[in-house]
mmCIF file of C-alpha atoms and ligand atoms in Angstrom:
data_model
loop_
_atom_site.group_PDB
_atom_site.id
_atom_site.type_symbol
_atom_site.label_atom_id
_atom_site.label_comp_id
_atom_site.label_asym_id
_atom_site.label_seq_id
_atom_site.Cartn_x
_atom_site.Cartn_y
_atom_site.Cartn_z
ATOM 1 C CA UNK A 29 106.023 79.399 87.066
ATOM 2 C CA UNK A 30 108.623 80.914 85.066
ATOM 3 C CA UNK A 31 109.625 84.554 84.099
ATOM 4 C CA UNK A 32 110.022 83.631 80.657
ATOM 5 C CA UNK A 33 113.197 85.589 80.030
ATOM 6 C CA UNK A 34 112.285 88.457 81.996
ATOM 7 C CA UNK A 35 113.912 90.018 85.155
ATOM 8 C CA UNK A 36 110.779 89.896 87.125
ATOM 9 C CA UNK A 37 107.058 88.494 87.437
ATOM 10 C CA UNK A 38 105.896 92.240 87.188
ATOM 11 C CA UNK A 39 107.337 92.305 83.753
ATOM 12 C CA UNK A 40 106.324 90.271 82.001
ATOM 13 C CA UNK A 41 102.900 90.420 82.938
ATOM 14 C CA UNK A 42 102.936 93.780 81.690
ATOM 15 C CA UNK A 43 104.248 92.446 78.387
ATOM 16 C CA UNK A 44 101.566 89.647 78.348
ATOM 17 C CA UNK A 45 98.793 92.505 78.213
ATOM 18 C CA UNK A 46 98.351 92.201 73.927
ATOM 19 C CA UNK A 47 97.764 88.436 74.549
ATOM 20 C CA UNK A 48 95.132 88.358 77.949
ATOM 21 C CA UNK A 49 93.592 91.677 76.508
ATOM 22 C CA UNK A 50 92.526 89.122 72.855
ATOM 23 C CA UNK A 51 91.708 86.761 75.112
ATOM 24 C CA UNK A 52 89.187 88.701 77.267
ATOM 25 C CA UNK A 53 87.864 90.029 74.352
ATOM 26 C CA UNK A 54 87.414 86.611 72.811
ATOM 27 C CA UNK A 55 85.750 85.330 76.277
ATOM 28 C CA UNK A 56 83.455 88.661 76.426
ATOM 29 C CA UNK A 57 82.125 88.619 72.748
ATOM 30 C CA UNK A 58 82.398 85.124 71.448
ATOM 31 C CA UNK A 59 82.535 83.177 74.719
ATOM 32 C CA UNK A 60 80.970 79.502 76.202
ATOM 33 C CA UNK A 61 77.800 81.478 77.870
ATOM 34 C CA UNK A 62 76.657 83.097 74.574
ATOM 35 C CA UNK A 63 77.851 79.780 72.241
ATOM 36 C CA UNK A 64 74.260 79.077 70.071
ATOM 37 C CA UNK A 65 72.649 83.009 70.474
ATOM 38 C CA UNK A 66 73.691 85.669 68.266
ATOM 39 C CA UNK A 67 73.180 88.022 71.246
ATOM 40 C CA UNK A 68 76.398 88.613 73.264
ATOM 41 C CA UNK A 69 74.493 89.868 76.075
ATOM 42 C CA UNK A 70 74.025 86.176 77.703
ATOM 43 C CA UNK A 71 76.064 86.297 80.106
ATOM 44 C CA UNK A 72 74.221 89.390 81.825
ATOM 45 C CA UNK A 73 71.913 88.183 84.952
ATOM 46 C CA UNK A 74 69.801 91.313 83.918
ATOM 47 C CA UNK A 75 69.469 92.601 80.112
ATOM 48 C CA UNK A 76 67.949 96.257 80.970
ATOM 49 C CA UNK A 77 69.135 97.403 84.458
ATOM 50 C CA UNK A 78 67.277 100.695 86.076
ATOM 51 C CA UNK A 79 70.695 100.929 88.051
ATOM 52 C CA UNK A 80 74.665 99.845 87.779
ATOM 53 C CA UNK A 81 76.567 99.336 91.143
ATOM 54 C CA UNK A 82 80.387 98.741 90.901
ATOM 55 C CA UNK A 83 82.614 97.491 93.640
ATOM 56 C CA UNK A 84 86.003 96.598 94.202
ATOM 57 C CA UNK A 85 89.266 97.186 96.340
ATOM 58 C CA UNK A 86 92.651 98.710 95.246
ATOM 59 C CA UNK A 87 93.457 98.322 91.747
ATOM 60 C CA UNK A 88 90.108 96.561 91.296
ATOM 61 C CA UNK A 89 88.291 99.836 92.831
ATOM 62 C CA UNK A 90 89.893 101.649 90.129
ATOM 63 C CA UNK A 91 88.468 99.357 87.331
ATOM 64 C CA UNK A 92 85.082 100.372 89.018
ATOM 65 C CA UNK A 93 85.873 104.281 88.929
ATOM 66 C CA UNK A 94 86.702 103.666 85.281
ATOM 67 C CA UNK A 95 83.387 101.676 85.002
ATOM 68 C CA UNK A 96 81.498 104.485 86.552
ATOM 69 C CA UNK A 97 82.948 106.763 83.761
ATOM 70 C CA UNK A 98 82.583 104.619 80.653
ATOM 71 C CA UNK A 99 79.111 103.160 81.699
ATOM 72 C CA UNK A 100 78.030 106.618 82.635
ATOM 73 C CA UNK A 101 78.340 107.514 78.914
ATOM 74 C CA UNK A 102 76.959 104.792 77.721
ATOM 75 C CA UNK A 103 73.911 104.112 79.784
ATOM 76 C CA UNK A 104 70.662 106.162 80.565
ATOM 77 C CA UNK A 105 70.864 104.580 84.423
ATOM 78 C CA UNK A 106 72.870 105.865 87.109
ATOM 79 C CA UNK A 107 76.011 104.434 87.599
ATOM 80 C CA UNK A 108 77.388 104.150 91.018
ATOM 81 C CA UNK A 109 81.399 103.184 92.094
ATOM 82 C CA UNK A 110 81.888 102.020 95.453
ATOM 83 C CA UNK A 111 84.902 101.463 97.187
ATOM 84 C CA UNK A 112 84.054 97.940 98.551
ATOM 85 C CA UNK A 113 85.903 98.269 102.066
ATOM 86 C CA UNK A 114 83.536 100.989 102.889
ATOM 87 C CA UNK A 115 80.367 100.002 101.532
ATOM 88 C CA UNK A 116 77.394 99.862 103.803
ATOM 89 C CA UNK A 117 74.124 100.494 101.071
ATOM 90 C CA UNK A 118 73.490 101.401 97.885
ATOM 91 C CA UNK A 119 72.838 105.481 97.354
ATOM 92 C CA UNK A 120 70.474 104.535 94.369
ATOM 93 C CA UNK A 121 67.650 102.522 95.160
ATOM 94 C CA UNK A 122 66.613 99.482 92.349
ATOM 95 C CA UNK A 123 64.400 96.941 91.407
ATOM 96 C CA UNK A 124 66.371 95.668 88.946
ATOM 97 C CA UNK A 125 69.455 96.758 89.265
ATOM 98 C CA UNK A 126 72.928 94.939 88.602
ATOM 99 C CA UNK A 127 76.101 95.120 91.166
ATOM 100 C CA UNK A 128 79.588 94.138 88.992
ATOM 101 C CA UNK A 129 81.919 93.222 91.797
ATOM 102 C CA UNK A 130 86.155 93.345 90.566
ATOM 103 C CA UNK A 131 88.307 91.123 91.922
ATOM 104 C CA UNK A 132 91.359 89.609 90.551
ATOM 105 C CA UNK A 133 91.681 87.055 92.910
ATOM 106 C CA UNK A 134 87.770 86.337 93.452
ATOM 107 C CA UNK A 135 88.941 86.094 97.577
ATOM 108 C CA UNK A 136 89.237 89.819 98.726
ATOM 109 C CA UNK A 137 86.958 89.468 101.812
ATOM 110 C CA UNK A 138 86.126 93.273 102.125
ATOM 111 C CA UNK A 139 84.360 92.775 98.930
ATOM 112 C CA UNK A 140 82.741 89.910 99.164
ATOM 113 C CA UNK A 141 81.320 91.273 102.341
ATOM 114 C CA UNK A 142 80.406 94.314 100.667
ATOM 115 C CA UNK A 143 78.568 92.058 97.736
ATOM 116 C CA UNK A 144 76.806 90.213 100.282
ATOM 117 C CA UNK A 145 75.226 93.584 101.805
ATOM 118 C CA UNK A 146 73.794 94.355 98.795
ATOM 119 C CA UNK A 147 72.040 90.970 97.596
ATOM 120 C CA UNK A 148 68.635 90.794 98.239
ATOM 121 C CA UNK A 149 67.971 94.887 97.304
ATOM 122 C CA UNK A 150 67.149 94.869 94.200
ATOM 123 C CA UNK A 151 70.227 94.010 92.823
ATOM 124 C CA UNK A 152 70.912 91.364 90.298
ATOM 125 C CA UNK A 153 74.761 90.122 90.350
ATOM 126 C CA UNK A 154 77.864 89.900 87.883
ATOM 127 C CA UNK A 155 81.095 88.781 89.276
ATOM 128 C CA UNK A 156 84.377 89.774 87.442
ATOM 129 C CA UNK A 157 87.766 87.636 88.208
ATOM 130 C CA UNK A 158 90.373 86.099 87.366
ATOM 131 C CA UNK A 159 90.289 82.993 89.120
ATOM 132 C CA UNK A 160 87.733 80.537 88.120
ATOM 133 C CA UNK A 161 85.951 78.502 91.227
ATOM 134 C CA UNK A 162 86.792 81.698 93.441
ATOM 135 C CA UNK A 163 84.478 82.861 96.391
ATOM 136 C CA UNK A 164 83.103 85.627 94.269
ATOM 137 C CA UNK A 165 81.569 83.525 91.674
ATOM 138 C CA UNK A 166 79.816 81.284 94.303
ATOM 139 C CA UNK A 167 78.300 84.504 95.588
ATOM 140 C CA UNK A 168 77.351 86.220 92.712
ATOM 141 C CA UNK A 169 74.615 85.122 89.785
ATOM 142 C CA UNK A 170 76.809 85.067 87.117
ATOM 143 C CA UNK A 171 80.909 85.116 86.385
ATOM 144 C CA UNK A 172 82.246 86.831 83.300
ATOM 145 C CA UNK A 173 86.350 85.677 83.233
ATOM 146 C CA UNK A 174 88.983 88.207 82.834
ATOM 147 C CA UNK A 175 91.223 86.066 80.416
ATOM 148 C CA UNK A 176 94.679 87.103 81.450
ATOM 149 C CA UNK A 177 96.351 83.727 83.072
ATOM 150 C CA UNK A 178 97.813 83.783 86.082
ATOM 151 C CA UNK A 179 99.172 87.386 87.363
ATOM 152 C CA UNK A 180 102.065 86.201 90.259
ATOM 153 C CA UNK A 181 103.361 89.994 91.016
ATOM 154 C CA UNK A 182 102.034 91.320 93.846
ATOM 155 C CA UNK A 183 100.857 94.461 91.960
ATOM 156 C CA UNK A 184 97.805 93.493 89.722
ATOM 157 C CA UNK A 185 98.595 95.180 86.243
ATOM 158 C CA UNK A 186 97.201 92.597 83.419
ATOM 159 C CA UNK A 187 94.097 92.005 85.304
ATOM 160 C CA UNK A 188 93.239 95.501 85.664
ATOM 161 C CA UNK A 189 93.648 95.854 81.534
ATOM 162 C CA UNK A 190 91.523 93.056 80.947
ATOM 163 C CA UNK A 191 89.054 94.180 83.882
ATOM 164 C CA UNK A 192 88.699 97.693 81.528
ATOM 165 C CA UNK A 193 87.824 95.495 78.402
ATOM 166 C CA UNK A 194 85.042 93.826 80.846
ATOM 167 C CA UNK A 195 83.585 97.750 80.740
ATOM 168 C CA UNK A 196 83.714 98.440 77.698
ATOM 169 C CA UNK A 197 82.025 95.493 76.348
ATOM 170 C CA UNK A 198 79.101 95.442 79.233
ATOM 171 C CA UNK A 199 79.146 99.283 78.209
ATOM 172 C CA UNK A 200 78.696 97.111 74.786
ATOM 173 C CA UNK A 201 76.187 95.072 75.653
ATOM 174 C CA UNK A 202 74.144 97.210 77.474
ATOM 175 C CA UNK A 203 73.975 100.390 76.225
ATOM 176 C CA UNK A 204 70.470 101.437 74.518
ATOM 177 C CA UNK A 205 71.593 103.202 71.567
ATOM 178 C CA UNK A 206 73.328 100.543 69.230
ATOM 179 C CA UNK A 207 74.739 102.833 67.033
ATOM 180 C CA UNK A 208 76.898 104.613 69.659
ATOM 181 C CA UNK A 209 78.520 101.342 70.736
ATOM 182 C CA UNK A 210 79.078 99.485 67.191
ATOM 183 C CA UNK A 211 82.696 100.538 66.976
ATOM 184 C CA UNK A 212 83.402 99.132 70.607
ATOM 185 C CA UNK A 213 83.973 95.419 69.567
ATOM 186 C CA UNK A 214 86.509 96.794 66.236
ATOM 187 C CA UNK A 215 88.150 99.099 68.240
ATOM 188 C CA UNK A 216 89.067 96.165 70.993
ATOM 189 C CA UNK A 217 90.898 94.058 68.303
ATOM 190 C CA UNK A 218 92.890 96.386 67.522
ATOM 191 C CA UNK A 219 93.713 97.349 70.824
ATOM 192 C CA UNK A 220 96.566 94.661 71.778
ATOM 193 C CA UNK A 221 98.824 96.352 69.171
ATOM 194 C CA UNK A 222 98.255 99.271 70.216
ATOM 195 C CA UNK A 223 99.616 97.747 73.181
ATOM 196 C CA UNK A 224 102.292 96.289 72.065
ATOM 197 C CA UNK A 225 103.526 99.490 69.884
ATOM 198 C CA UNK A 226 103.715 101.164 73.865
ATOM 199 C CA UNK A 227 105.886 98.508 74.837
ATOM 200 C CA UNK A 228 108.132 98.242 72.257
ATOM 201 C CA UNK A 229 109.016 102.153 73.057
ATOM 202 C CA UNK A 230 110.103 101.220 76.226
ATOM 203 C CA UNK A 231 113.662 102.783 76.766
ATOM 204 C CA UNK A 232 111.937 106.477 76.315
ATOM 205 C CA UNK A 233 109.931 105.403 79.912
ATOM 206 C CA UNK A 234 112.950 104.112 81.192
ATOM 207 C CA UNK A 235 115.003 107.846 80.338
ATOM 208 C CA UNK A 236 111.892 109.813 81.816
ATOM 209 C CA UNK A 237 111.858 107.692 85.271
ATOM 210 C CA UNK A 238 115.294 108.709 86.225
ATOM 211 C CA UNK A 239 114.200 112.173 87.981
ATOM 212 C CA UNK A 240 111.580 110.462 89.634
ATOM 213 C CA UNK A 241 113.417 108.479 91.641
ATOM 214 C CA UNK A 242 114.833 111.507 93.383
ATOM 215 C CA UNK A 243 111.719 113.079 94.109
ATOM 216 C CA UNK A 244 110.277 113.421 97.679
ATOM 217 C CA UNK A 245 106.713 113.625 96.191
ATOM 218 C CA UNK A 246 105.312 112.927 92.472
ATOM 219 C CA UNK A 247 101.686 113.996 91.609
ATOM 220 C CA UNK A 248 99.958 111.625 88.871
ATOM 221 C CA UNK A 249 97.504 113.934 87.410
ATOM 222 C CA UNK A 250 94.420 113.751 85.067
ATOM 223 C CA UNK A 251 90.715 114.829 83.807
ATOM 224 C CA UNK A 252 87.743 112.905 83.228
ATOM 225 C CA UNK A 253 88.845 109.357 82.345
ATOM 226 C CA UNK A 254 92.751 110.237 83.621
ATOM 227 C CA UNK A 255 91.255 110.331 86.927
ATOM 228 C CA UNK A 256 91.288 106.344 87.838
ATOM 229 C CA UNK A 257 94.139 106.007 85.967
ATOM 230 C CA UNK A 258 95.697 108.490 87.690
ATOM 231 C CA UNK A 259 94.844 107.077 91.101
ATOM 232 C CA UNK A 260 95.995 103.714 89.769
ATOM 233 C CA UNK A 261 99.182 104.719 88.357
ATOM 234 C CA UNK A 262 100.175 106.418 92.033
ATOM 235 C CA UNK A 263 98.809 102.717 93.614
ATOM 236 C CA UNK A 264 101.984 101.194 91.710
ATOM 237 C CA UNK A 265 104.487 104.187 92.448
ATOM 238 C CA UNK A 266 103.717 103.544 96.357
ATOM 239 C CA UNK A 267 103.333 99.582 95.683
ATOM 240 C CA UNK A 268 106.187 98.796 93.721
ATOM 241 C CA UNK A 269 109.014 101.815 94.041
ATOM 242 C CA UNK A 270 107.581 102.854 97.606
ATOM 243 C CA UNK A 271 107.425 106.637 96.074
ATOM 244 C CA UNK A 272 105.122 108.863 97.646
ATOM 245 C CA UNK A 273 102.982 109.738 94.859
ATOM 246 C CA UNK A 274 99.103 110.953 94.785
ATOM 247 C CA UNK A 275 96.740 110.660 92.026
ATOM 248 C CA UNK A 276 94.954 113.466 91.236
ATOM 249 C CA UNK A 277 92.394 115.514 89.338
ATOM 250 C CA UNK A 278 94.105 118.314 87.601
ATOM 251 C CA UNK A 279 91.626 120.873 88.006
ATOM 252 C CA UNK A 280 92.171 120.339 92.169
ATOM 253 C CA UNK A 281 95.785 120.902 92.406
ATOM 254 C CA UNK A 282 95.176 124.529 92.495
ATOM 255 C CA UNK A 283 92.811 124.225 96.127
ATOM 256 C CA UNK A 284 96.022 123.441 98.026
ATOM 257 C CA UNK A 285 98.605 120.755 96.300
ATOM 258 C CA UNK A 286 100.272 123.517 94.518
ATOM 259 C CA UNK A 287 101.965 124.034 97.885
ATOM 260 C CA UNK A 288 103.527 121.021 97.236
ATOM 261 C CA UNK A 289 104.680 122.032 93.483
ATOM 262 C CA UNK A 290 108.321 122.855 93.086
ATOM 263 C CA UNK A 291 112.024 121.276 92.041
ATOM 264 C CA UNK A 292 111.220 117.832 94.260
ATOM 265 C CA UNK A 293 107.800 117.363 93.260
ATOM 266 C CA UNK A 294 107.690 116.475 89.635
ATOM 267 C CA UNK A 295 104.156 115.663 87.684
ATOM 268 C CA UNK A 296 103.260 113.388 85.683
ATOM 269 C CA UNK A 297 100.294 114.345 83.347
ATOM 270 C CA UNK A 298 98.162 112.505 81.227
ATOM 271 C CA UNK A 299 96.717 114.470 78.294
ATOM 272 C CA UNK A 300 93.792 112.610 76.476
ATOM 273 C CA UNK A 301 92.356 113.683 73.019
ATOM 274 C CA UNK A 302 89.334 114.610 74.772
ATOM 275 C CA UNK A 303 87.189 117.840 75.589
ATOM 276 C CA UNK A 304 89.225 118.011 78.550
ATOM 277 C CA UNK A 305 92.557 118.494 76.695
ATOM 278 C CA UNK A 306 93.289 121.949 76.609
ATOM 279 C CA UNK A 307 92.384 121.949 80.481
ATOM 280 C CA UNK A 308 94.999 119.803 80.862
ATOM 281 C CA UNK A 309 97.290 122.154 78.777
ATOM 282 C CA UNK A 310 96.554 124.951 81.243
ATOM 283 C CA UNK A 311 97.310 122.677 84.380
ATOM 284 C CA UNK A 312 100.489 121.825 82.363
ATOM 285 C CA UNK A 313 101.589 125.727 82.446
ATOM 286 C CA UNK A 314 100.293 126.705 85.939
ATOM 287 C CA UNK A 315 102.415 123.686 87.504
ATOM 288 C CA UNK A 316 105.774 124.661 84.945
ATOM 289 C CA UNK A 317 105.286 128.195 86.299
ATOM 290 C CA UNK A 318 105.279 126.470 90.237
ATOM 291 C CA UNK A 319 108.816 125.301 89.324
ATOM 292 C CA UNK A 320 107.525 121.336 88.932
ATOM 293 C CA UNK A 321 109.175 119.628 85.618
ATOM 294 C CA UNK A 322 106.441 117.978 83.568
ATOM 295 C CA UNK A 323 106.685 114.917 81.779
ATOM 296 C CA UNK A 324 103.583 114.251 79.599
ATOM 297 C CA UNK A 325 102.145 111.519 78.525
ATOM 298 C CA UNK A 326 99.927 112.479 75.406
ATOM 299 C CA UNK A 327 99.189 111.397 71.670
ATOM 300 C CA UNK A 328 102.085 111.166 69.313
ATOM 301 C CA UNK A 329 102.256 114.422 67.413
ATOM 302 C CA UNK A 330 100.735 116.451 70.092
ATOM 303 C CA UNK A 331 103.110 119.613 69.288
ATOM 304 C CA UNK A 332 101.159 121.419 71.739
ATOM 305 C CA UNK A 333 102.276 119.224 74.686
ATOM 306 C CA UNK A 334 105.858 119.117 73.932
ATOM 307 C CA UNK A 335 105.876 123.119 74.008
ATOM 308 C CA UNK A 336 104.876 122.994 77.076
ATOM 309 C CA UNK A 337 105.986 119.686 79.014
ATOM 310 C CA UNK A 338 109.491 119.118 79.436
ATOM 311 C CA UNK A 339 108.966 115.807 78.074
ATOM 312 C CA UNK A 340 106.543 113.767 76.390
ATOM 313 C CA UNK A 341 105.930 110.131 76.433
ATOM 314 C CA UNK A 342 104.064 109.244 73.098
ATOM 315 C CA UNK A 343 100.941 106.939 73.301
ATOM 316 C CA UNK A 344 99.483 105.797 69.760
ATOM 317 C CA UNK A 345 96.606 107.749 68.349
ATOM 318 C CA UNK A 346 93.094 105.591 69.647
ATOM 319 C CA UNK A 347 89.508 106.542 70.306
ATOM 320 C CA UNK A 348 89.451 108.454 74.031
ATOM 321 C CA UNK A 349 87.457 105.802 75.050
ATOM 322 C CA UNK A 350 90.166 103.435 74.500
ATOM 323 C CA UNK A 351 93.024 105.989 75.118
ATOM 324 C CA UNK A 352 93.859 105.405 79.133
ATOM 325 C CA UNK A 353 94.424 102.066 78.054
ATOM 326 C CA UNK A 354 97.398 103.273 77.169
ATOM 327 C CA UNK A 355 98.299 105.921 79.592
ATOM 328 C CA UNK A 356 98.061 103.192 82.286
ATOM 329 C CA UNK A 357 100.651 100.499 80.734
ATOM 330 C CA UNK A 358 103.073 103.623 80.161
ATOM 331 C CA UNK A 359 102.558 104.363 83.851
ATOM 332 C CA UNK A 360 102.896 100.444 84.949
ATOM 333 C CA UNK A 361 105.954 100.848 83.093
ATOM 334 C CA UNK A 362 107.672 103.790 84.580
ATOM 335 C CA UNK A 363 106.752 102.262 88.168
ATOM 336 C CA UNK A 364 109.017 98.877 87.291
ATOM 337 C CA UNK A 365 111.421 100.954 86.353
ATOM 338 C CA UNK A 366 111.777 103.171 89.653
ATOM 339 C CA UNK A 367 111.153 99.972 91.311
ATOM 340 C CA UNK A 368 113.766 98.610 89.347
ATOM 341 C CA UNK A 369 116.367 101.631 89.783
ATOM 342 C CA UNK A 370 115.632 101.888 93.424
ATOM 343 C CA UNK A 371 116.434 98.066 94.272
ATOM 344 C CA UNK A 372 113.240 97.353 95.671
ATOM 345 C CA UNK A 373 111.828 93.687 95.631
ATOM 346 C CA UNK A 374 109.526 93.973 92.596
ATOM 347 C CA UNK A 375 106.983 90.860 92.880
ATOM 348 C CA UNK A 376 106.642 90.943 96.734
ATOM 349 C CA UNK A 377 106.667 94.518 97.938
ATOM 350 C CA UNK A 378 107.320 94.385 101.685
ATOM 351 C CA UNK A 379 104.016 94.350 103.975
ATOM 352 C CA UNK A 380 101.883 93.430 100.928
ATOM 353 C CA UNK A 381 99.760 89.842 100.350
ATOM 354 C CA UNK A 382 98.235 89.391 96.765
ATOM 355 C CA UNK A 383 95.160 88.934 98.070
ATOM 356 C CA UNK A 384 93.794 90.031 101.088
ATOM 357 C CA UNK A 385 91.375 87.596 102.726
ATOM 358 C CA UNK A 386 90.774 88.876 106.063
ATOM 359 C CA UNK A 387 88.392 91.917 106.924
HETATM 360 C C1 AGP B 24 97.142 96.305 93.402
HETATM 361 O O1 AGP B 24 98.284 96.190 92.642
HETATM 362 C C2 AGP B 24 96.963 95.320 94.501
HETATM 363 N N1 AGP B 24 97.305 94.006 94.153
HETATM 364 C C3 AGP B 24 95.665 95.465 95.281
HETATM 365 O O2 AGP B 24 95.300 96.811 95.366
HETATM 366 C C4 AGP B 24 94.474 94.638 94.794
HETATM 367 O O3 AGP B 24 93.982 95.171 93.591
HETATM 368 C C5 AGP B 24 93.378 94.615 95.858
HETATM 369 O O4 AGP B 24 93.893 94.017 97.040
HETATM 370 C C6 AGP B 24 92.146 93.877 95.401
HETATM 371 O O5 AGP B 24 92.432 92.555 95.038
HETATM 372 P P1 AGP B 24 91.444 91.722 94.150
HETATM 373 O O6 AGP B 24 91.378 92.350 92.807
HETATM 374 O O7 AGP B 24 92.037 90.333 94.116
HETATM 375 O O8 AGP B 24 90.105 91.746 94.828
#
């Protein structure tokens, strides 16, 4: 397969992200399992779950943290994310319940073993890949495709965008109180420009990176929905740049990373137009005053930020639903471009498989 002009796999399958974000969309709201009923929700192997289980592994387990988040919101039911390598039973008990397993390939064998442990409980099954035919969507009652062609890199960054839409349109489809979801589906196709406005603005990320490659340890920090984000951000620093860097909540930093804070240890933090912003601000201050530097990634306009970070990477104005959209392809940008300025081998990072098939 070709790189289509670009320097590496990675790349450009950051740049496809407009494109396999419309398609997943399409798929989701207008796709072959709901062609003839005028109710998207088709595709669902149970309409009104009591409970929501969400596994995956890596950058897929992220997608479910995110899940666990936006679903929370959204739904009346607890909503449970479980890191699939470590799951032994459900903590919530269901009789109609509905496990979502994540998996860009549809072959990681930790979670397939994990979705097998839980059939048979009470739990009805939805599959979410990439790969049509894979393991996962033998195992599991019904598939919903992740539209975003084949992702080569090693590190998984289109899939995980178009494993987000999934969320927000089974948050969509499933949530109770119409009204609170109607702006989901509008807000979706207009989300690939948004997109595509972050990476056109490219050669501000690739300015920002150049302290980070000297650091000896970068924090990745965020509230609420910043968390998995977070998390998944520092899963591409290590991945791709092999840069020690930790996701983290914020509000944590202060019971024992600040240690850690200082000239070498810069931060990266993600500031969403949320009720957790001025939080953030705070965090922002307390690690400037530790001796970190800051660089932001925030709304465009944010005044506030910029007096306080030492630099700010502008995202477009969005819902904050929608908003770590965003954050994350700034942050899949910055690690390709440490990756980049550090020589490493991009699309195969050493000691890594794209999918991992053995327990
Ligand atoms: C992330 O960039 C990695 N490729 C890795 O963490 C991956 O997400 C994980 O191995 C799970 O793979 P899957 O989505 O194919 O199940």
């Amino acid at each position: 397969m070709s790189k289509g002009g670009f320097d590496h796999y990675m790349l450009k399958e950051i740049h496809e992200q407009p494109e396999a974000i419309r398609d997943t969309v399409a798929e989701s709201l207008l796709g072959p399992a709901t062609a003839g009923t005028s109710s998207p929700v088709g595709y669902l192997p149970v309409r009104d779950p009591d409970a929501v289980l969400l596994l995956g592994c890596g950058t897929s387990y992220h997608a479910a943290l995110m899940g666990e988040q936006i679903l929370s919101q959204l739904l009346t039911v607890p909503v449970t994310a479980r890191v699939a390598s470590e799951f032994q039973k459900p903590a919530v008990k269901a009789e109609q319940g509905l496990v979502v397993a994540f998996s860009q390939s549809g072959e990681t064998s930790d979670t397939l073993t994990a979705l097998r442990r839980i059939l048979g409980q009470g739990y009805a099954s939805l599959g979410v890949t990439n790969v049509m035919g894979s393991s996962i969507t033998r195992a599991v009652d019904a598939t919903l495709y992740t539209r975003a062609g084949p992702e080569v890199a090693v590190a998984s960054t289109k899939t995980f965008l178009c494993q987000l839409v999934t969320l927000y349109l089974l948050g969509f489809h499933l949530a109770t109180d119409r009204d609170a979801v109607s702006i989901i589906p509008q807000n979706l196709q207009v989300l690939p420009d948004l997109v595509r406005q972050v990476l056109s603005r490219d050669s501000a990320i690739q300015q920002a990176v150049r302290q980070l490659t000297k650091a000896e340890h970068i924090f990745i920090i965020g509230k609420g929905l910043g968390v998995p984000i977070a998390l998944e951000g520092a899963l591409k620093f290590k991945e791709v740049a092999y840069l020690p860097t930790e996701g983290y909540p914020a509000g944590e930093l202060k019971h024992g990373p600040f240690a850690l804070l200082g000239e070498k240890t810069p931060v990266i933090a993600m500031v969403l137009a949320d009720e957790h912003r001025s939080r953030m601000i705070t965090s922002i201050k307390e690690i400037k005053a530790r001796g970190s530097t800051v660089i932001a990634i925030a709304d465009r306009g944010d005044g506030e930020v910029a007096e306080f970070a030492d630099m700010v990477l502008p995202v477009p104005k969005t819902d904050p639903l929608l908003a770590p959209v965003l954050h994350n392809v700034v942050l899949q940008l910055m690690s390709y471009y440490c990756a980049r300025k550090l020589g490493c081998p991009i699309d195969r990072p050493r000691n890594l498989a794209k999918s991992v098939t053995v327990p």
